Amino acid sequence: MTPKTEQELLFRAKSLAGLTFSELAKELSIPVPENLTRDKGWVGTLLETALGANAGSKPEQDFQHLGIELKTIPVNSQGKPLETTFVCLAPLTQNSGVSWESSHVKNKLKKVLWIPVEGERHIPLAKRHIGYPILWEPSLQQEQRLKRDWEELMEYITLGKLTLINAKLGEVLQLRPKGANSRSTTKGIDQYGQIIDTLPLGFYLRKEFTADILNNFLYEK
DNA sequence: ATTTGATCATAA
DNA sequence: TTATGATCAAAT
């Protein structure tokens, strides 16, 4: 089921382009929910299943043997992202010696298969179309920007400045809550170096950054 | 509680 | 109108 090579994965992904969610879901015998309110991960899971990703919630890349992460990204009629993109949870403790090179962010974004999907809410979920896939690796410039933001944001975390963190920090990467709700907790470090219960945070890519990825693909062709 | 998959919905 | 902060579901 799982593709053996990058070429095979890409070929499969290309073959899905143009299908609607209901067409693909029918092939896979998966029911289509009315909307995404209570099924926010449905589109991502649908594409994972279709492409043979090792489903489940393991902390690894979707196609570990290929070193590729799969991301669906909702876009509007002009192909621009409608949402930010979750990358990974931010480690709030045990960060001594963690560098950009060894970070989860860098490793997650080494190679990403982006699949744009129609995301405008006026289109019924079942009728939304799957777009043409883009296999992306960060350019030197893109990685530099990511690294700069990551280092700035990690400084807030390691220095115990969690209360000063908000989504406005970071040019292309931001930190935002990532949990079941605002009462979710995880362990963090306060300004005195003490372990505290705090809101789990995740790294997200700003829309401008992912728009660039999708847009640059246009010029490569 | 934490990881995966993300989008929702209200404040600004 | 849009970005920030909040939230939803499944698997582990």
PDB file of C-alpha atoms (C1' of nucleotides) in Angstrom:
ATOM      1  CA  MET A   1       0.000   0.000   0.000  1.00  0.00           C
ATOM      2  CA  THR A   2       2.631   2.500   1.021  1.00  0.00           C
ATOM      3  CA  PRO A   3       4.605   3.861  -1.946  1.00  0.00           C
ATOM      4  CA  LYS A   4       8.119   2.474  -2.245  1.00  0.00           C
ATOM      5  CA  THR A   5       9.698   5.449  -3.905  1.00  0.00           C
ATOM      6  CA  GLU A   6       9.329   9.187  -4.061  1.00  0.00           C
ATOM      7  CA  GLN A   7       8.374   8.887  -7.719  1.00  0.00           C
ATOM      8  CA  GLU A   8       5.604   6.451  -6.893  1.00  0.00           C
ATOM      9  CA  LEU A   9       4.259   8.711  -4.147  1.00  0.00           C
ATOM     10  CA  LEU A  10       4.284  11.714  -6.451  1.00  0.00           C
ATOM     11  CA  PHE A  11       2.640   9.736  -9.240  1.00  0.00           C
ATOM     12  CA  ARG A  12      -0.152   8.658  -6.916  1.00  0.00           C
ATOM     13  CA  ALA A  13      -0.632  12.171  -5.626  1.00  0.00           C
ATOM     14  CA  LYS A  14      -0.848  13.532  -9.162  1.00  0.00           C
ATOM     15  CA  SER A  15      -3.467  10.944 -10.016  1.00  0.00           C
ATOM     16  CA  LEU A  16      -5.686  12.331  -7.248  1.00  0.00           C
ATOM     17  CA  ALA A  17      -5.579  15.885  -8.588  1.00  0.00           C
ATOM     18  CA  GLY A  18      -8.956  16.990  -9.875  1.00  0.00           C
ATOM     19  CA  LEU A  19     -10.985  14.533  -7.840  1.00  0.00           C
ATOM     20  CA  THR A  20     -13.589  15.773  -5.397  1.00  0.00           C
ATOM     21  CA  PHE A  21     -13.563  14.657  -1.793  1.00  0.00           C
ATOM     22  CA  SER A  22     -16.729  12.656  -2.316  1.00  0.00           C
ATOM     23  CA  GLU A  23     -15.244  10.827  -5.323  1.00  0.00           C
ATOM     24  CA  LEU A  24     -12.119   9.848  -3.415  1.00  0.00           C
ATOM     25  CA  ALA A  25     -13.983   9.050  -0.207  1.00  0.00           C
ATOM     26  CA  LYS A  26     -16.317   6.754  -2.128  1.00  0.00           C
ATOM     27  CA  GLU A  27     -13.394   4.788  -3.559  1.00  0.00           C
ATOM     28  CA  LEU A  28     -12.046   4.334  -0.060  1.00  0.00           C
ATOM     29  CA  SER A  29     -15.470   3.641   1.493  1.00  0.00           C
ATOM     30  CA  ILE A  30     -15.070   6.585   3.852  1.00  0.00           C
ATOM     31  CA  PRO A  31     -18.149   8.648   4.787  1.00  0.00           C
ATOM     32  CA  VAL A  32     -18.028  12.388   4.098  1.00  0.00           C
ATOM     33  CA  PRO A  33     -19.062  14.556   7.059  1.00  0.00           C
ATOM     34  CA  GLU A  34     -21.441  17.472   6.517  1.00  0.00           C
ATOM     35  CA  ASN A  35     -18.751  19.955   7.540  1.00  0.00           C
ATOM     36  CA  LEU A  36     -15.403  20.037   9.304  1.00  0.00           C
ATOM     37  CA  THR A  37     -16.538  21.507  12.620  1.00  0.00           C
ATOM     38  CA  ARG A  38     -16.241  18.193  14.406  1.00  0.00           C
ATOM     39  CA  ASP A  39     -13.918  16.594  11.875  1.00  0.00           C
ATOM     40  CA  LYS A  40     -11.098  19.097  11.489  1.00  0.00           C
ATOM     41  CA  GLY A  41      -8.575  16.484  10.510  1.00  0.00           C
ATOM     42  CA  TRP A  42     -10.800  14.667   8.044  1.00  0.00           C
ATOM     43  CA  VAL A  43      -9.240  15.988   4.841  1.00  0.00           C
ATOM     44  CA  GLY A  44      -5.719  15.255   6.045  1.00  0.00           C
ATOM     45  CA  THR A  45      -6.639  11.728   7.041  1.00  0.00           C
ATOM     46  CA  LEU A  46      -8.444  11.126   3.742  1.00  0.00           C
ATOM     47  CA  LEU A  47      -5.348  12.025   1.754  1.00  0.00           C
ATOM     48  CA  GLU A  48      -3.117  10.017   4.069  1.00  0.00           C
ATOM     49  CA  THR A  49      -5.254   6.963   3.476  1.00  0.00           C
ATOM     50  CA  ALA A  50      -5.370   7.520  -0.272  1.00  0.00           C
ATOM     51  CA  LEU A  51      -1.599   7.823  -0.490  1.00  0.00           C
ATOM     52  CA  GLY A  52      -0.805   4.954   1.839  1.00  0.00           C
ATOM     53  CA  ALA A  53       0.663   6.904   4.724  1.00  0.00           C
ATOM     54  CA  ASN A  54       1.181   4.974   7.922  1.00  0.00           C
ATOM     55  CA  ALA A  55      -1.922   6.348   9.604  1.00  0.00           C
ATOM     56  CA  GLY A  56      -2.149   6.869  13.308  1.00  0.00           C
ATOM     57  CA  SER A  57      -0.641   9.410  15.606  1.00  0.00           C
ATOM     58  CA  LYS A  58       3.006   8.521  15.670  1.00  0.00           C
ATOM     59  CA  PRO A  59       5.567  11.262  16.158  1.00  0.00           C
ATOM     60  CA  GLU A  60       7.241  10.626  12.836  1.00  0.00           C
ATOM     61  CA  GLN A  61       7.119  11.693   9.230  1.00  0.00           C
ATOM     62  CA  ASP A  62       4.232  10.326   7.205  1.00  0.00           C
ATOM     63  CA  PHE A  63       6.588   8.532   4.850  1.00  0.00           C
ATOM     64  CA  GLN A  64       9.557   7.918   7.068  1.00  0.00           C
ATOM     65  CA  HIS A  65      11.263   5.595   4.618  1.00  0.00           C
ATOM     66  CA  LEU A  66      11.115   8.359   2.028  1.00  0.00           C
ATOM     67  CA  GLY A  67      11.850  11.202   4.427  1.00  0.00           C
ATOM     68  CA  ILE A  68       8.694  12.987   3.351  1.00  0.00           C
ATOM     69  CA  GLU A  69       5.969  14.714   5.349  1.00  0.00           C
ATOM     70  CA  LEU A  70       2.461  15.036   3.889  1.00  0.00           C
ATOM     71  CA  LYS A  71       0.475  18.249   4.343  1.00  0.00           C
ATOM     72  CA  THR A  72      -2.873  19.211   2.911  1.00  0.00           C
ATOM     73  CA  ILE A  73      -3.413  22.946   2.710  1.00  0.00           C
ATOM     74  CA  PRO A  74      -6.799  24.620   2.190  1.00  0.00           C
ATOM     75  CA  VAL A  75      -6.710  27.345  -0.469  1.00  0.00           C
ATOM     76  CA  ASN A  76      -9.153  29.883  -1.889  1.00  0.00           C
ATOM     77  CA  SER A  77     -10.179  30.315  -5.535  1.00  0.00           C
ATOM     78  CA  GLN A  78      -6.923  32.161  -6.198  1.00  0.00           C
ATOM     79  CA  GLY A  79      -4.855  29.377  -4.749  1.00  0.00           C
ATOM     80  CA  LYS A  80      -3.887  31.263  -1.615  1.00  0.00           C
ATOM     81  CA  PRO A  81      -3.783  29.509   1.773  1.00  0.00           C
ATOM     82  CA  LEU A  82      -6.819  29.950   3.997  1.00  0.00           C
ATOM     83  CA  GLU A  83      -5.127  28.661   7.121  1.00  0.00           C
ATOM     84  CA  THR A  84      -1.739  28.544   8.777  1.00  0.00           C
ATOM     85  CA  THR A  85       0.031  25.180   8.779  1.00  0.00           C
ATOM     86  CA  PHE A  86       0.752  23.248  11.965  1.00  0.00           C
ATOM     87  CA  VAL A  87       4.320  21.936  12.036  1.00  0.00           C
ATOM     88  CA  CYS A  88       4.871  20.308  15.411  1.00  0.00           C
ATOM     89  CA  LEU A  89       4.484  20.812  19.115  1.00  0.00           C
ATOM     90  CA  ALA A  90       6.949  23.129  20.788  1.00  0.00           C
ATOM     91  CA  PRO A  91       9.127  21.473  23.426  1.00  0.00           C
ATOM     92  CA  LEU A  92       8.658  23.513  26.595  1.00  0.00           C
ATOM     93  CA  THR A  93      11.081  21.559  28.781  1.00  0.00           C
ATOM     94  CA  GLN A  94      14.405  19.751  28.400  1.00  0.00           C
ATOM     95  CA  ASN A  95      15.689  22.144  25.803  1.00  0.00           C
ATOM     96  CA  SER A  96      19.299  22.284  26.910  1.00  0.00           C
ATOM     97  CA  GLY A  97      21.485  21.764  23.911  1.00  0.00           C
ATOM     98  CA  VAL A  98      18.690  21.754  21.345  1.00  0.00           C
ATOM     99  CA  SER A  99      19.786  23.454  18.154  1.00  0.00           C
ATOM    100  CA  TRP A 100      18.055  24.342  14.925  1.00  0.00           C
ATOM    101  CA  GLU A 101      19.852  21.468  13.249  1.00  0.00           C
ATOM    102  CA  SER A 102      18.446  18.963  15.723  1.00  0.00           C
ATOM    103  CA  SER A 103      15.015  20.558  15.996  1.00  0.00           C
ATOM    104  CA  HIS A 104      11.711  18.920  15.169  1.00  0.00           C
ATOM    105  CA  VAL A 105      10.779  21.907  13.019  1.00  0.00           C
ATOM    106  CA  LYS A 106      13.768  21.531  10.735  1.00  0.00           C
ATOM    107  CA  ASN A 107      13.322  17.794  10.459  1.00  0.00           C
ATOM    108  CA  LYS A 108       9.605  17.996   9.744  1.00  0.00           C
ATOM    109  CA  LEU A 109      10.153  20.539   6.996  1.00  0.00           C
ATOM    110  CA  LYS A 110      13.088  18.841   5.268  1.00  0.00           C
ATOM    111  CA  LYS A 111      10.817  17.598   2.529  1.00  0.00           C
ATOM    112  CA  VAL A 112       7.076  18.155   2.345  1.00  0.00           C
ATOM    113  CA  LEU A 113       4.499  16.919  -0.130  1.00  0.00           C
ATOM    114  CA  TRP A 114       1.952  19.746  -0.195  1.00  0.00           C
ATOM    115  CA  ILE A 115      -1.494  18.969  -1.504  1.00  0.00           C
ATOM    116  CA  PRO A 116      -3.624  22.081  -2.015  1.00  0.00           C
ATOM    117  CA  VAL A 117      -7.320  21.446  -1.504  1.00  0.00           C
ATOM    118  CA  GLU A 118     -10.310  23.702  -2.054  1.00  0.00           C
ATOM    119  CA  GLY A 119     -11.170  25.098   1.343  1.00  0.00           C
ATOM    120  CA  GLU A 120     -13.760  27.832   0.935  1.00  0.00           C
ATOM    121  CA  ARG A 121     -16.712  27.193   3.182  1.00  0.00           C
ATOM    122  CA  HIS A 122     -19.308  28.104   0.575  1.00  0.00           C
ATOM    123  CA  ILE A 123     -18.282  24.969  -1.282  1.00  0.00           C
ATOM    124  CA  PRO A 124     -19.943  21.893   0.243  1.00  0.00           C
ATOM    125  CA  LEU A 125     -17.256  19.610   1.666  1.00  0.00           C
ATOM    126  CA  ALA A 126     -18.164  16.735  -0.650  1.00  0.00           C
ATOM    127  CA  LYS A 127     -17.771  18.938  -3.744  1.00  0.00           C
ATOM    128  CA  ARG A 128     -14.369  20.399  -2.913  1.00  0.00           C
ATOM    129  CA  HIS A 129     -11.536  19.443  -5.266  1.00  0.00           C
ATOM    130  CA  ILE A 130      -8.073  18.073  -4.638  1.00  0.00           C
ATOM    131  CA  GLY A 131      -5.286  20.086  -6.218  1.00  0.00           C
ATOM    132  CA  TYR A 132      -1.981  19.319  -7.905  1.00  0.00           C
ATOM    133  CA  PRO A 133       0.711  18.160  -5.470  1.00  0.00           C
ATOM    134  CA  ILE A 134       3.942  20.039  -4.809  1.00  0.00           C
ATOM    135  CA  LEU A 135       7.048  18.310  -3.499  1.00  0.00           C
ATOM    136  CA  TRP A 136       9.005  20.988  -1.661  1.00  0.00           C
ATOM    137  CA  GLU A 137      12.332  21.363   0.067  1.00  0.00           C
ATOM    138  CA  PRO A 138      13.173  24.663   1.751  1.00  0.00           C
ATOM    139  CA  SER A 139      15.524  26.962  -0.149  1.00  0.00           C
ATOM    140  CA  LEU A 140      18.527  28.354   1.683  1.00  0.00           C
ATOM    141  CA  GLN A 141      16.682  31.624   2.164  1.00  0.00           C
ATOM    142  CA  GLN A 142      13.568  29.914   3.444  1.00  0.00           C
ATOM    143  CA  GLU A 143      15.564  27.842   5.888  1.00  0.00           C
ATOM    144  CA  GLN A 144      17.375  30.923   7.144  1.00  0.00           C
ATOM    145  CA  ARG A 145      14.078  32.641   7.878  1.00  0.00           C
ATOM    146  CA  LEU A 146      12.740  29.575   9.628  1.00  0.00           C
ATOM    147  CA  LYS A 147      15.905  29.218  11.659  1.00  0.00           C
ATOM    148  CA  ARG A 148      15.871  32.874  12.734  1.00  0.00           C
ATOM    149  CA  ASP A 149      12.293  32.637  13.945  1.00  0.00           C
ATOM    150  CA  TRP A 150      12.843  29.290  15.605  1.00  0.00           C
ATOM    151  CA  GLU A 151      15.816  30.597  17.546  1.00  0.00           C
ATOM    152  CA  GLU A 152      13.939  33.706  18.633  1.00  0.00           C
ATOM    153  CA  LEU A 153      10.893  31.741  19.733  1.00  0.00           C
ATOM    154  CA  MET A 154      12.917  29.057  21.490  1.00  0.00           C
ATOM    155  CA  GLU A 155      14.634  31.798  23.463  1.00  0.00           C
ATOM    156  CA  TYR A 156      11.313  32.789  24.990  1.00  0.00           C
ATOM    157  CA  ILE A 157      10.733  29.149  25.918  1.00  0.00           C
ATOM    158  CA  THR A 158      14.139  28.408  27.391  1.00  0.00           C
ATOM    159  CA  LEU A 159      14.331  31.692  29.292  1.00  0.00           C
ATOM    160  CA  GLY A 160      10.996  31.038  30.959  1.00  0.00           C
ATOM    161  CA  LYS A 161       9.192  33.840  29.141  1.00  0.00           C
ATOM    162  CA  LEU A 162       6.137  31.759  28.258  1.00  0.00           C
ATOM    163  CA  THR A 163       3.758  34.493  29.393  1.00  0.00           C
ATOM    164  CA  LEU A 164       5.280  36.860  26.840  1.00  0.00           C
ATOM    165  CA  ILE A 165       4.644  34.514  23.926  1.00  0.00           C
ATOM    166  CA  ASN A 166       1.884  35.315  21.462  1.00  0.00           C
ATOM    167  CA  ALA A 167       1.160  34.612  17.808  1.00  0.00           C
ATOM    168  CA  LYS A 168       2.552  37.970  16.683  1.00  0.00           C
ATOM    169  CA  LEU A 169       6.133  36.847  17.248  1.00  0.00           C
ATOM    170  CA  GLY A 170       8.064  35.392  14.314  1.00  0.00           C
ATOM    171  CA  GLU A 171       8.115  36.461  10.664  1.00  0.00           C
ATOM    172  CA  VAL A 172       7.260  33.135   9.065  1.00  0.00           C
ATOM    173  CA  LEU A 173       6.955  30.809  12.052  1.00  0.00           C
ATOM    174  CA  GLN A 174       4.671  31.511  14.986  1.00  0.00           C
ATOM    175  CA  LEU A 175       3.789  29.869  18.294  1.00  0.00           C
ATOM    176  CA  ARG A 176       0.118  29.279  19.064  1.00  0.00           C
ATOM    177  CA  PRO A 177      -1.869  27.088  21.443  1.00  0.00           C
ATOM    178  CA  LYS A 178      -2.140  23.454  20.461  1.00  0.00           C
ATOM    179  CA  GLY A 179      -4.421  21.446  22.653  1.00  0.00           C
ATOM    180  CA  ALA A 180      -7.949  20.259  23.256  1.00  0.00           C
ATOM    181  CA  ASN A 181      -8.874  23.652  24.711  1.00  0.00           C
ATOM    182  CA  SER A 182      -7.563  26.567  26.755  1.00  0.00           C
ATOM    183  CA  ARG A 183      -7.524  24.418  29.903  1.00  0.00           C
ATOM    184  CA  SER A 184      -5.080  21.920  28.378  1.00  0.00           C
ATOM    185  CA  THR A 185      -1.796  21.750  30.217  1.00  0.00           C
ATOM    186  CA  THR A 186       1.719  20.478  29.759  1.00  0.00           C
ATOM    187  CA  LYS A 187       4.964  21.048  31.631  1.00  0.00           C
ATOM    188  CA  GLY A 188       6.935  24.230  31.056  1.00  0.00           C
ATOM    189  CA  ILE A 189       9.595  26.364  32.688  1.00  0.00           C
ATOM    190  CA  ASP A 190       8.921  29.700  34.392  1.00  0.00           C
ATOM    191  CA  GLN A 191      11.235  32.698  34.825  1.00  0.00           C
ATOM    192  CA  TYR A 192      12.767  31.098  37.921  1.00  0.00           C
ATOM    193  CA  GLY A 193      13.536  27.832  36.180  1.00  0.00           C
ATOM    194  CA  GLN A 194      10.747  26.020  37.996  1.00  0.00           C
ATOM    195  CA  ILE A 195       8.559  23.453  36.260  1.00  0.00           C
ATOM    196  CA  ILE A 196       5.001  24.701  35.860  1.00  0.00           C
ATOM    197  CA  ASP A 197       1.760  23.617  34.210  1.00  0.00           C
ATOM    198  CA  THR A 198       1.171  25.658  31.101  1.00  0.00           C
ATOM    199  CA  LEU A 199      -0.717  25.745  27.810  1.00  0.00           C
ATOM    200  CA  PRO A 200       0.769  23.456  25.135  1.00  0.00           C
ATOM    201  CA  LEU A 201       2.098  25.404  22.159  1.00  0.00           C
ATOM    202  CA  GLY A 202       2.752  24.440  18.577  1.00  0.00           C
ATOM    203  CA  PHE A 203       4.806  25.884  15.728  1.00  0.00           C
ATOM    204  CA  TYR A 204       2.741  27.087  12.787  1.00  0.00           C
ATOM    205  CA  LEU A 205       3.783  28.383   9.365  1.00  0.00           C
ATOM    206  CA  ARG A 206       2.241  31.744   8.474  1.00  0.00           C
ATOM    207  CA  LYS A 207       0.090  31.878   5.359  1.00  0.00           C
ATOM    208  CA  GLU A 208       2.491  34.233   3.580  1.00  0.00           C
ATOM    209  CA  PHE A 209       5.210  31.619   3.823  1.00  0.00           C
ATOM    210  CA  THR A 210       3.148  28.741   2.474  1.00  0.00           C
ATOM    211  CA  ALA A 211       1.711  31.025  -0.215  1.00  0.00           C
ATOM    212  CA  ASP A 212       5.296  31.522  -1.378  1.00  0.00           C
ATOM    213  CA  ILE A 213       5.834  27.786  -1.583  1.00  0.00           C
ATOM    214  CA  LEU A 214       2.715  27.260  -3.677  1.00  0.00           C
ATOM    215  CA  ASN A 215       3.473  30.297  -5.814  1.00  0.00           C
ATOM    216  CA  ASN A 216       7.101  29.479  -6.543  1.00  0.00           C
ATOM    217  CA  PHE A 217       5.986  26.125  -7.847  1.00  0.00           C
ATOM    218  CA  LEU A 218       4.089  28.017 -10.526  1.00  0.00           C
ATOM    219  CA  TYR A 219       7.323  29.564 -11.804  1.00  0.00           C
ATOM    220  CA  GLU A 220       9.233  26.304 -11.821  1.00  0.00           C
ATOM    221  CA  LYS A 221       6.910  24.889 -14.424  1.00  0.00           C
TER     222      LYS A 221
ATOM    223  C1'  DA B   1      -1.556  13.734  28.604  1.00  0.00           C
ATOM    224  C1'  DT B   2       0.398  13.775  24.072  1.00  0.00           C
ATOM    225  C1'  DT B   3       0.735  12.898  19.419  1.00  0.00           C
ATOM    226  C1'  DT B   4      -1.364  12.972  14.858  1.00  0.00           C
ATOM    227  C1'  DG B   5      -4.691  15.433  11.545  1.00  0.00           C
ATOM    228  C1'  DA B   6      -6.072  20.478  11.377  1.00  0.00           C
ATOM    229  C1'  DT B   7     -10.140  24.301  11.207  1.00  0.00           C
ATOM    230  C1'  DC B   8     -13.281  27.132  13.921  1.00  0.00           C
ATOM    231  C1'  DA B   9     -14.926  31.495  15.490  1.00  0.00           C
ATOM    232  C1'  DT B  10     -14.485  35.699  17.861  1.00  0.00           C
ATOM    233  C1'  DA B  11     -11.883  39.888  18.797  1.00  0.00           C
ATOM    234  C1'  DA B  12      -9.861  43.488  16.621  1.00  0.00           C
TER     235       DA B  12
ATOM    236  C1'  DT C   1     -12.172  41.009   6.735  1.00  0.00           C
ATOM    237  C1'  DT C   2      -8.588  38.339   9.059  1.00  0.00           C
ATOM    238  C1'  DA C   3      -5.286  36.705  12.470  1.00  0.00           C
ATOM    239  C1'  DT C   4      -5.135  35.095  17.061  1.00  0.00           C
ATOM    240  C1'  DG C   5      -6.482  32.238  20.427  1.00  0.00           C
ATOM    241  C1'  DA C   6      -9.614  28.275  21.043  1.00  0.00           C
ATOM    242  C1'  DT C   7     -11.186  24.029  19.795  1.00  0.00           C
ATOM    243  C1'  DC C   8     -12.441  18.986  17.776  1.00  0.00           C
ATOM    244  C1'  DA C   9     -11.490  13.808  16.992  1.00  0.00           C
ATOM    245  C1'  DA C  10      -8.742   9.533  16.964  1.00  0.00           C
ATOM    246  C1'  DA C  11      -4.900   6.864  18.349  1.00  0.00           C
ATOM    247  C1'  DT C  12      -1.638   5.832  21.796  1.00  0.00           C
TER     248       DT C  12
END
